mmCIF file of C-alpha atoms and ligand atoms in Angstrom:
data_model
loop_
_atom_site.group_PDB
_atom_site.id
_atom_site.type_symbol
_atom_site.label_atom_id
_atom_site.label_comp_id
_atom_site.label_asym_id
_atom_site.label_seq_id
_atom_site.Cartn_x
_atom_site.Cartn_y
_atom_site.Cartn_z
ATOM 1 C CA MET C 1 154.423 120.441 61.751
ATOM 2 C CA TRP C 2 153.258 117.111 62.872
ATOM 3 C CA HIS C 3 154.798 114.237 61.513
ATOM 4 C CA ILE C 4 152.888 111.049 61.640
ATOM 5 C CA LEU C 5 154.267 107.711 61.287
ATOM 6 C CA GLY C 6 151.781 105.070 60.509
ATOM 7 C CA ALA C 7 148.828 105.337 58.322
ATOM 8 C CA GLY C 8 146.830 102.843 59.907
ATOM 9 C CA SER C 9 143.823 103.053 62.204
ATOM 10 C CA LEU C 10 145.155 105.316 64.946
ATOM 11 C CA GLY C 11 147.571 107.130 62.500
ATOM 12 C CA THR C 12 144.961 108.149 60.370
ATOM 13 C CA LEU C 13 142.312 109.046 62.972
ATOM 14 C CA TRP C 14 144.989 111.519 64.170
ATOM 15 C CA ALA C 15 146.420 112.926 60.822
ATOM 16 C CA THR C 16 142.715 113.632 59.527
ATOM 17 C CA ARG C 17 141.429 115.331 62.606
ATOM 18 C CA LEU C 18 144.641 117.501 62.948
ATOM 19 C CA ALA C 19 144.625 118.410 58.992
ATOM 20 C CA ARG C 20 140.853 119.493 59.026
ATOM 21 C CA ALA C 21 141.750 121.704 61.968
ATOM 22 C CA GLY C 22 144.394 123.354 59.912
ATOM 23 C CA VAL C 23 147.226 121.868 61.948
ATOM 24 C CA PRO C 24 150.172 120.882 59.416
ATOM 25 C CA VAL C 25 150.860 117.392 59.194
ATOM 26 C CA GLU C 26 152.944 114.963 57.408
ATOM 27 C CA LEU C 27 152.657 111.219 57.072
ATOM 28 C CA LEU C 28 155.409 109.011 56.932
ATOM 29 C CA LEU C 29 155.157 105.795 55.151
ATOM 30 C CA ARG C 30 157.726 102.958 55.291
ATOM 31 C CA ASP C 31 159.185 102.483 51.679
ATOM 32 C CA SER C 32 158.437 104.317 48.176
ATOM 33 C CA ALA C 33 156.098 101.331 47.248
ATOM 34 C CA ARG C 34 153.850 102.385 50.135
ATOM 35 C CA LEU C 35 154.150 105.982 49.139
ATOM 36 C CA HIS C 36 153.228 104.905 45.478
ATOM 37 C CA SER C 37 149.985 103.317 47.045
ATOM 38 C CA TYR C 38 149.186 106.169 48.921
ATOM 39 C CA GLN C 39 149.559 108.700 46.080
ATOM 40 C CA GLN C 40 147.195 106.426 43.883
ATOM 41 C CA ALA C 41 144.438 106.768 46.620
ATOM 42 C CA GLY C 42 145.029 110.477 46.763
ATOM 43 C CA GLY C 43 145.059 110.701 50.333
ATOM 44 C CA LEU C 44 143.266 109.435 53.815
ATOM 45 C CA THR C 45 139.638 108.861 53.887
ATOM 46 C CA LEU C 46 137.794 108.712 57.425
ATOM 47 C CA ILE C 47 134.430 107.282 57.846
ATOM 48 C CA GLU C 48 132.242 108.731 60.924
ATOM 49 C CA GLN C 49 128.703 107.782 61.113
ATOM 50 C CA ASP C 50 128.768 106.216 57.354
ATOM 51 C CA GLN C 51 129.874 109.489 56.111
ATOM 52 C CA ALA C 52 133.088 109.117 54.370
ATOM 53 C CA GLN C 53 135.433 112.413 54.142
ATOM 54 C CA HIS C 54 138.827 112.457 51.877
ATOM 55 C CA TYR C 55 141.736 114.173 53.387
ATOM 56 C CA PRO C 56 144.982 114.627 50.788
ATOM 57 C CA ILE C 57 147.529 114.824 53.495
ATOM 58 C CA ALA C 58 151.080 115.090 52.287
ATOM 59 C CA ALA C 59 153.377 112.199 52.904
ATOM 60 C CA GLN C 60 156.828 111.075 52.589
ATOM 61 C CA THR C 61 159.169 107.898 53.134
ATOM 62 C CA VAL C 62 160.810 107.599 56.723
ATOM 63 C CA ALA C 63 163.829 107.673 54.308
ATOM 64 C CA ASP C 64 163.291 111.534 53.577
ATOM 65 C CA THR C 65 165.880 113.941 55.395
ATOM 66 C CA GLN C 66 163.581 116.557 56.647
ATOM 67 C CA PRO C 67 164.039 117.214 60.166
ATOM 68 C CA ILE C 68 161.604 116.387 62.796
ATOM 69 C CA LYS C 69 160.561 118.308 65.711
ATOM 70 C CA ARG C 70 157.276 116.370 66.330
ATOM 71 C CA LEU C 71 156.775 112.555 65.970
ATOM 72 C CA LEU C 72 153.232 111.021 66.334
ATOM 73 C CA LEU C 73 154.014 107.502 66.719
ATOM 74 C CA ALA C 74 150.954 105.498 65.537
ATOM 75 C CA CYS C 75 152.335 101.885 64.913
ATOM 76 C CA LYS C 76 152.198 98.417 66.816
ATOM 77 C CA ALA C 77 154.151 98.176 70.093
ATOM 78 C CA TYR C 78 156.651 95.749 68.747
ATOM 79 C CA ASP C 79 157.177 98.523 65.626
ATOM 80 C CA ALA C 80 157.472 101.272 67.662
ATOM 81 C CA ALA C 81 161.600 101.123 68.558
ATOM 82 C CA PRO C 82 162.771 99.972 65.238
ATOM 83 C CA ALA C 83 160.643 102.787 63.660
ATOM 84 C CA VAL C 84 162.126 105.328 65.754
ATOM 85 C CA ALA C 85 165.883 103.856 65.280
ATOM 86 C CA GLN C 86 165.341 104.397 61.416
ATOM 87 C CA LEU C 87 164.280 107.935 62.002
ATOM 88 C CA ALA C 88 166.807 108.882 64.968
ATOM 89 C CA HIS C 89 169.014 110.970 62.431
ATOM 90 C CA ARG C 90 166.079 113.059 61.412
ATOM 91 C CA LEU C 91 164.817 114.041 65.131
ATOM 92 C CA ALA C 92 165.823 117.692 65.980
ATOM 93 C CA PRO C 93 167.326 118.432 69.217
ATOM 94 C CA GLY C 94 164.641 118.528 71.745
ATOM 95 C CA ALA C 95 161.973 116.842 69.849
ATOM 96 C CA ASP C 96 158.907 115.478 71.039
ATOM 97 C CA ILE C 97 157.657 111.858 70.366
ATOM 98 C CA LEU C 98 154.098 111.215 71.257
ATOM 99 C CA LEU C 99 153.630 107.312 71.649
ATOM 100 C CA LEU C 100 150.232 105.724 71.098
ATOM 101 C CA GLN C 101 150.842 102.248 72.070
ATOM 102 C CA ASN C 102 148.784 100.185 73.838
ATOM 103 C CA GLY C 103 150.546 98.221 76.698
ATOM 104 C CA LEU C 104 154.010 98.633 78.523
ATOM 105 C CA GLY C 105 157.485 98.059 77.605
ATOM 106 C CA SER C 106 157.658 99.809 74.181
ATOM 107 C CA GLN C 107 157.859 103.351 75.527
ATOM 108 C CA ASP C 108 161.209 102.161 77.299
ATOM 109 C CA GLU C 109 162.307 100.640 73.912
ATOM 110 C CA VAL C 110 161.656 103.768 72.046
ATOM 111 C CA ALA C 111 163.371 106.380 74.789
ATOM 112 C CA ARG C 112 166.472 104.091 74.502
ATOM 113 C CA ALA C 113 166.451 104.194 70.536
ATOM 114 C CA ALA C 114 166.019 108.217 70.639
ATOM 115 C CA PRO C 115 167.787 109.502 74.196
ATOM 116 C CA GLN C 116 167.644 113.178 72.641
ATOM 117 C CA ALA C 117 163.839 113.318 72.469
ATOM 118 C CA ARG C 118 161.155 113.877 75.136
ATOM 119 C CA CYS C 119 159.014 110.892 75.304
ATOM 120 C CA ILE C 120 155.321 111.468 75.961
ATOM 121 C CA PHE C 121 153.130 108.373 76.637
ATOM 122 C CA ALA C 122 149.266 108.261 76.067
ATOM 123 C CA SER C 123 146.558 105.736 76.739
ATOM 124 C CA SER C 124 143.509 106.196 74.471
ATOM 125 C CA THR C 125 140.089 104.423 74.541
ATOM 126 C CA ASP C 126 139.244 105.646 70.709
ATOM 127 C CA GLY C 127 138.314 102.944 68.494
ATOM 128 C CA ALA C 128 139.281 102.716 64.843
ATOM 129 C CA PHE C 129 139.384 100.190 62.147
ATOM 130 C CA ARG C 130 140.807 100.050 58.717
ATOM 131 C CA GLN C 131 138.220 99.197 56.031
ATOM 132 C CA ALA C 132 140.541 99.205 53.352
ATOM 133 C CA ASP C 133 144.047 100.613 52.657
ATOM 134 C CA PHE C 134 143.970 104.257 53.811
ATOM 135 C CA GLN C 135 140.357 104.040 54.661
ATOM 136 C CA VAL C 136 139.282 103.994 58.548
ATOM 137 C CA VAL C 137 136.452 104.011 60.331
ATOM 138 C CA PHE C 138 135.826 105.751 63.471
ATOM 139 C CA ALA C 139 134.032 103.240 65.672
ATOM 140 C CA GLY C 140 134.050 104.624 69.049
ATOM 141 C CA HIS C 141 134.627 108.501 70.093
ATOM 142 C CA GLY C 142 136.865 107.802 73.228
ATOM 143 C CA HIS C 143 139.312 109.924 75.404
ATOM 144 C CA THR C 144 143.048 109.980 75.241
ATOM 145 C CA TRP C 145 145.183 110.817 78.385
ATOM 146 C CA LEU C 146 149.033 111.847 77.955
ATOM 147 C CA GLY C 147 151.680 112.308 80.305
ATOM 148 C CA ASP C 148 155.399 112.299 80.755
ATOM 149 C CA PRO C 149 156.652 110.251 83.800
ATOM 150 C CA GLN C 150 159.594 112.493 83.878
ATOM 151 C CA ASN C 151 158.258 116.130 83.473
ATOM 152 C CA ILE C 152 155.068 117.028 84.497
ATOM 153 C CA GLN C 153 154.864 120.127 82.383
ATOM 154 C CA PRO C 154 152.504 119.771 79.531
ATOM 155 C CA PRO C 155 153.836 120.547 76.040
ATOM 156 C CA ALA C 156 152.305 123.453 74.502
ATOM 157 C CA TRP C 157 151.101 121.655 71.443
ATOM 158 C CA LEU C 158 148.377 120.202 73.207
ATOM 159 C CA ALA C 159 146.625 123.302 72.252
ATOM 160 C CA ASP C 160 146.511 121.684 68.614
ATOM 161 C CA LEU C 161 144.738 118.747 70.017
ATOM 162 C CA HIS C 162 142.362 121.279 71.324
ATOM 163 C CA LYS C 163 142.022 122.790 68.203
ATOM 164 C CA ALA C 164 141.141 119.342 66.491
ATOM 165 C CA GLY C 165 138.447 118.255 68.629
ATOM 166 C CA ILE C 166 140.749 115.371 70.228
ATOM 167 C CA ALA C 167 139.422 114.728 73.723
ATOM 168 C CA HIS C 168 142.290 114.423 75.998
ATOM 169 C CA ASP C 169 143.828 115.229 79.452
ATOM 170 C CA TRP C 170 147.216 115.581 80.602
ATOM 171 C CA SER C 171 148.102 113.085 83.101
ATOM 172 C CA LEU C 172 150.270 113.624 86.028
ATOM 173 C CA ASP C 173 150.505 109.510 86.666
ATOM 174 C CA ILE C 174 150.250 108.304 83.094
ATOM 175 C CA LEU C 175 152.141 105.248 84.191
ATOM 176 C CA SER C 176 149.080 104.141 86.488
ATOM 177 C CA ARG C 177 146.671 104.621 83.527
ATOM 178 C CA LEU C 178 148.677 102.421 81.496
ATOM 179 C CA TRP C 179 149.358 99.969 84.184
ATOM 180 C CA ARG C 180 145.425 99.847 84.906
ATOM 181 C CA LYS C 181 144.762 99.284 81.149
ATOM 182 C CA LEU C 182 147.496 96.776 80.763
ATOM 183 C CA ALA C 183 145.795 94.835 83.786
ATOM 184 C CA LEU C 184 142.330 94.683 82.402
ATOM 185 C CA ASN C 185 143.805 93.720 79.100
ATOM 186 C CA CYS C 186 145.402 90.803 80.832
ATOM 187 C CA ALA C 187 142.084 89.931 82.866
ATOM 188 C CA ILE C 188 139.861 89.800 79.719
ATOM 189 C CA ASN C 189 141.594 89.527 76.240
ATOM 190 C CA PRO C 190 143.891 86.406 76.508
ATOM 191 C CA LEU C 191 140.679 84.321 78.037
ATOM 192 C CA THR C 192 138.495 85.637 74.809
ATOM 193 C CA VAL C 193 141.458 84.109 72.748
ATOM 194 C CA LEU C 194 141.532 80.797 74.467
ATOM 195 C CA HIS C 195 137.597 80.331 74.862
ATOM 196 C CA ASP C 196 137.096 81.760 71.468
ATOM 197 C CA CYS C 197 134.390 84.109 72.338
ATOM 198 C CA ARG C 198 133.241 87.563 72.787
ATOM 199 C CA ASN C 199 133.941 89.324 75.891
ATOM 200 C CA GLY C 200 130.230 89.041 77.370
ATOM 201 C CA GLU C 201 130.811 85.186 77.437
ATOM 202 C CA LEU C 202 133.347 85.497 79.861
ATOM 203 C CA ARG C 203 130.402 85.826 82.574
ATOM 204 C CA GLU C 204 130.563 82.114 82.179
ATOM 205 C CA HIS C 205 134.172 81.880 83.840
ATOM 206 C CA PRO C 206 133.747 83.970 86.886
ATOM 207 C CA ALA C 207 136.049 82.198 89.015
ATOM 208 C CA GLN C 208 139.115 82.473 86.362
ATOM 209 C CA LEU C 209 138.253 86.054 86.391
ATOM 210 C CA ALA C 210 138.156 86.287 89.869
ATOM 211 C CA CYS C 211 141.694 84.441 90.167
ATOM 212 C CA LEU C 212 143.360 86.628 87.646
ATOM 213 C CA SER C 213 141.919 89.999 88.946
ATOM 214 C CA SER C 214 143.517 89.178 92.394
ATOM 215 C CA GLU C 215 146.615 88.161 90.831
ATOM 216 C CA LEU C 216 146.879 91.162 88.854
ATOM 217 C CA VAL C 217 145.971 93.663 91.878
ATOM 218 C CA GLU C 218 149.007 91.657 93.732
ATOM 219 C CA LEU C 219 151.232 92.664 90.748
ATOM 220 C CA LEU C 220 150.194 96.131 90.574
ATOM 221 C CA GLN C 221 150.690 96.913 94.252
ATOM 222 C CA HIS C 222 154.331 95.426 94.064
ATOM 223 C CA CYS C 223 154.982 97.579 90.952
ATOM 224 C CA GLY C 224 154.106 100.590 92.991
ATOM 225 C CA HIS C 225 150.706 101.374 91.209
ATOM 226 C CA SER C 226 148.430 100.677 94.129
ATOM 227 C CA HIS C 227 145.991 103.321 92.855
ATOM 228 C CA ALA C 228 145.657 101.346 89.836
ATOM 229 C CA ALA C 229 144.762 98.231 91.663
ATOM 230 C CA GLU C 230 141.900 99.619 93.331
ATOM 231 C CA GLY C 231 138.738 97.975 92.107
ATOM 232 C CA LEU C 232 140.046 95.981 89.429
ATOM 233 C CA HIS C 233 137.936 93.235 89.768
ATOM 234 C CA GLU C 234 134.747 95.048 89.809
ATOM 235 C CA ASP C 235 136.118 97.162 86.661
ATOM 236 C CA VAL C 236 136.875 93.969 84.928
ATOM 237 C CA LEU C 237 133.222 92.729 85.432
ATOM 238 C CA ARG C 238 132.059 96.194 84.196
ATOM 239 C CA VAL C 239 133.979 96.317 81.113
ATOM 240 C CA ILE C 240 132.847 92.613 80.120
ATOM 241 C CA GLN C 241 129.329 93.889 80.508
ATOM 242 C CA ALA C 242 129.564 97.130 78.684
ATOM 243 C CA THR C 243 131.274 95.496 75.851
ATOM 244 C CA ALA C 244 129.766 92.103 75.875
ATOM 245 C CA LEU C 245 128.895 91.952 72.225
ATOM 246 C CA ASN C 246 132.527 92.531 71.047
ATOM 247 C CA TYR C 247 135.641 90.598 70.398
ATOM 248 C CA SER C 248 138.639 91.635 72.025
ATOM 249 C CA SER C 249 141.604 93.375 69.995
ATOM 250 C CA MET C 250 143.463 90.107 70.475
ATOM 251 C CA HIS C 251 140.565 87.837 69.749
ATOM 252 C CA GLN C 252 140.515 89.873 66.228
ATOM 253 C CA ASP C 253 143.806 89.639 65.680
ATOM 254 C CA VAL C 254 144.225 86.005 66.144
ATOM 255 C CA ARG C 255 141.287 85.270 64.391
ATOM 256 C CA GLN C 256 142.473 87.214 61.295
ATOM 257 C CA GLY C 257 146.344 85.564 61.642
ATOM 258 C CA ARG C 258 147.669 88.814 62.645
ATOM 259 C CA ARG C 259 150.505 89.191 65.026
ATOM 260 C CA THR C 260 149.502 90.069 68.687
ATOM 261 C CA GLU C 261 150.815 92.765 71.134
ATOM 262 C CA ILE C 262 151.286 89.892 73.674
ATOM 263 C CA ALA C 263 154.954 90.849 74.780
ATOM 264 C CA TYR C 264 153.482 94.256 75.720
ATOM 265 C CA LEU C 265 150.727 92.980 77.622
ATOM 266 C CA LEU C 266 150.244 89.720 79.358
ATOM 267 C CA GLY C 267 154.050 89.206 78.501
ATOM 268 C CA TYR C 268 155.022 92.327 80.053
ATOM 269 C CA ALA C 269 153.309 91.838 83.133
ATOM 270 C CA CYS C 270 154.489 88.073 83.475
ATOM 271 C CA GLN C 271 158.133 89.623 83.167
ATOM 272 C CA ALA C 272 157.339 92.344 86.109
ATOM 273 C CA ALA C 273 156.026 89.367 88.358
ATOM 274 C CA GLN C 274 158.985 87.314 87.609
ATOM 275 C CA ARG C 275 161.355 90.473 88.575
ATOM 276 C CA HIS C 276 159.411 90.912 91.957
ATOM 277 C CA GLN C 277 159.678 86.957 92.228
ATOM 278 C CA LEU C 278 155.969 86.996 92.671
ATOM 279 C CA PRO C 279 154.137 83.324 92.465
ATOM 280 C CA LEU C 280 151.185 84.257 90.331
ATOM 281 C CA PRO C 281 150.383 80.804 89.234
ATOM 282 C CA HIS C 282 147.014 81.593 87.095
ATOM 283 C CA LEU C 283 148.745 84.460 85.289
ATOM 284 C CA TYR C 284 151.935 82.348 84.143
ATOM 285 C CA ALA C 285 149.489 79.350 83.253
ATOM 286 C CA LEU C 286 147.596 81.883 81.103
ATOM 287 C CA HIS C 287 150.682 83.230 79.423
ATOM 288 C CA ALA C 288 152.002 79.668 78.720
ATOM 289 C CA GLN C 289 148.555 78.581 77.277
ATOM 290 C CA LEU C 290 148.269 81.789 75.226
ATOM 291 C CA LEU C 291 151.762 81.094 73.896
ATOM 292 C CA ALA C 292 150.964 77.674 73.081
ATOM 293 C CA HIS C 293 147.725 78.705 71.182
ATOM 294 C CA LEU C 294 149.423 81.459 68.929
ATOM 295 C CA SER C 295 152.308 78.824 68.134
ATOM 296 C CA SER C 296 149.464 76.407 67.206
ATOM 297 C CA ARG C 297 148.306 78.899 64.777
ATOM 298 C CA GLY C 298 151.668 79.924 63.502
ATOM 299 C CA LEU C 299 151.769 83.309 65.171
ATOM 300 C CA PRO C 300 154.797 84.930 66.950
ATOM 301 C CA SER C 301 154.933 84.806 70.812
ATOM 302 C CA HIS C 302 156.608 88.323 70.835
HETATM 303 P P1 LIG L 1 147.290 99.574 62.634
HETATM 304 O O1 LIG L 1 146.232 99.857 62.024
HETATM 305 O O2 LIG L 1 147.762 98.202 62.185
HETATM 306 O O3 LIG L 1 148.328 100.820 61.999
HETATM 307 C C1 LIG L 1 149.737 100.580 62.153
HETATM 308 C C2 LIG L 1 150.574 101.220 61.117
HETATM 309 O O4 LIG L 1 152.111 101.318 61.253
HETATM 310 C C3 LIG L 1 150.339 100.892 60.070
HETATM 311 O O5 LIG L 1 149.681 101.710 58.884
HETATM 312 C C4 LIG L 1 151.699 100.278 59.464
HETATM 313 O O6 LIG L 1 152.167 100.558 57.995
HETATM 314 C C5 LIG L 1 152.524 101.546 60.323
HETATM 315 N N1 LIG L 1 153.863 100.931 60.399
HETATM 316 C C6 LIG L 1 154.785 100.082 61.121
HETATM 317 N N2 LIG L 1 155.699 100.337 61.349
HETATM 318 C C7 LIG L 1 156.178 101.284 60.390
HETATM 319 C C8 LIG L 1 157.403 101.891 59.659
HETATM 320 N N3 LIG L 1 158.632 101.392 60.390
HETATM 321 N N4 LIG L 1 157.148 102.805 58.872
HETATM 322 C C9 LIG L 1 156.238 103.309 58.600
HETATM 323 N N5 LIG L 1 154.963 102.842 58.936
HETATM 324 C C10 LIG L 1 155.024 101.772 60.024
HETATM 325 O O7 LIG L 1 147.711 99.722 64.405
HETATM 326 P P2 LIG L 1 146.557 100.651 65.161
HETATM 327 O O8 LIG L 1 145.181 99.697 65.286
HETATM 328 O O9 LIG L 1 146.453 101.999 64.705
HETATM 329 O O10 LIG L 1 147.484 100.432 66.433
HETATM 330 C C11 LIG L 1 148.436 101.337 67.052
HETATM 331 C C12 LIG L 1 148.533 101.422 68.203
HETATM 332 O O11 LIG L 1 147.451 102.112 69.158
HETATM 333 C C13 LIG L 1 148.630 99.857 68.786
HETATM 334 O O12 LIG L 1 149.695 99.566 70.062
HETATM 335 C C14 LIG L 1 147.203 99.390 69.146
HETATM 336 O O13 LIG L 1 147.115 98.449 70.535
HETATM 337 C C15 LIG L 1 147.004 101.045 69.808
HETATM 338 N N6 LIG L 1 145.373 101.118 69.737
HETATM 339 C C16 LIG L 1 144.747 100.945 68.818
HETATM 340 C C17 LIG L 1 143.279 101.308 69.130
HETATM 341 C C18 LIG L 1 142.326 101.374 67.661
HETATM 342 O O14 LIG L 1 141.342 101.394 67.809
HETATM 343 N N7 LIG L 1 142.966 100.790 66.507
HETATM 344 C C19 LIG L 1 142.697 101.901 69.976
HETATM 345 C C20 LIG L 1 143.770 102.274 71.075
HETATM 346 C C21 LIG L 1 144.990 101.914 70.971
HETATM 347 P P3 LIG L 1 151.432 99.434 56.912
HETATM 348 O O15 LIG L 1 150.016 99.925 56.623
HETATM 349 O O16 LIG L 1 152.634 99.775 55.759
HETATM 350 O O17 LIG L 1 151.812 98.101 57.485
#
């Protein structure tokens, strides 16, 4: 049985794909009001290539008492540790928690909140967004890398992902993958917010991109992830080109007045740089400008 916390974009994407492959799934919703809305909706809807498919998946609240052996955590990074703390007493000995959060920092917070569980980190390039409550559009078929920095043995339940058609690989160096994705995010997303532009328009700011990329390379090398630093600048330019017409996730969050995951992205990078006493002036300045921008829009800095 998979317990899935968060019936948002990625939670719905995973729950529906597992359920339609016949894998038992139970959703965990925040409270009885949310459960009531879910029951009114009668299930989750996944929209793929304009085709909507409805899945009446079982749901309960986090306050339920059923033991949990496998938890898929599909909330935002800032909600991850508080959500797991709420569920800690339900986690069976040796339970697995699969963490879908973007960025870094929330994984350690979750591990501290549930020391009895095995934490498996994931980095996903799937793209999904909520069209309405409990209705999610699968916008981009990507790939998910999973790994456990403390134990290289893959869990047996990867077979469920295979059965469900969830494209994935077991990674022996998931931290490097997460760092690389974080570095790409730090070079691109904050600038799209500050210049209020699509990814492609960043091509008009080549000097800024070059300075940030070179400082991020230095950071990755000092943090022991030299492999993740290779060809970063070229990759930043490639991503900008490939996603030229898109608005970054951070840009979308800010435009819609939603809290961002800054503390687990650029904030995490700056903290790591400070720990290593690295003078990375462009990265620190970018962080300060982004914090000021968020604050001017009444959005939290964490
Ligand atoms: P999302 O659509 O905002 O969904 C998050 C869900 O978590 C919401 O349904 C929310 O419930 C639920 N939640 C939060 N705290 C909870 C709690 N204590 N108990 C129960 N439910 C709780 O977020 P998302 O886009 O799926 O993103 C999840 C993570 O995946 C993020 O770190 C994101 O960066 C990463 N990611 C997303 C994508 C994507 O395409 N969406 C791609 C790659 C990575 P309510 O509905 O009640 O608020």
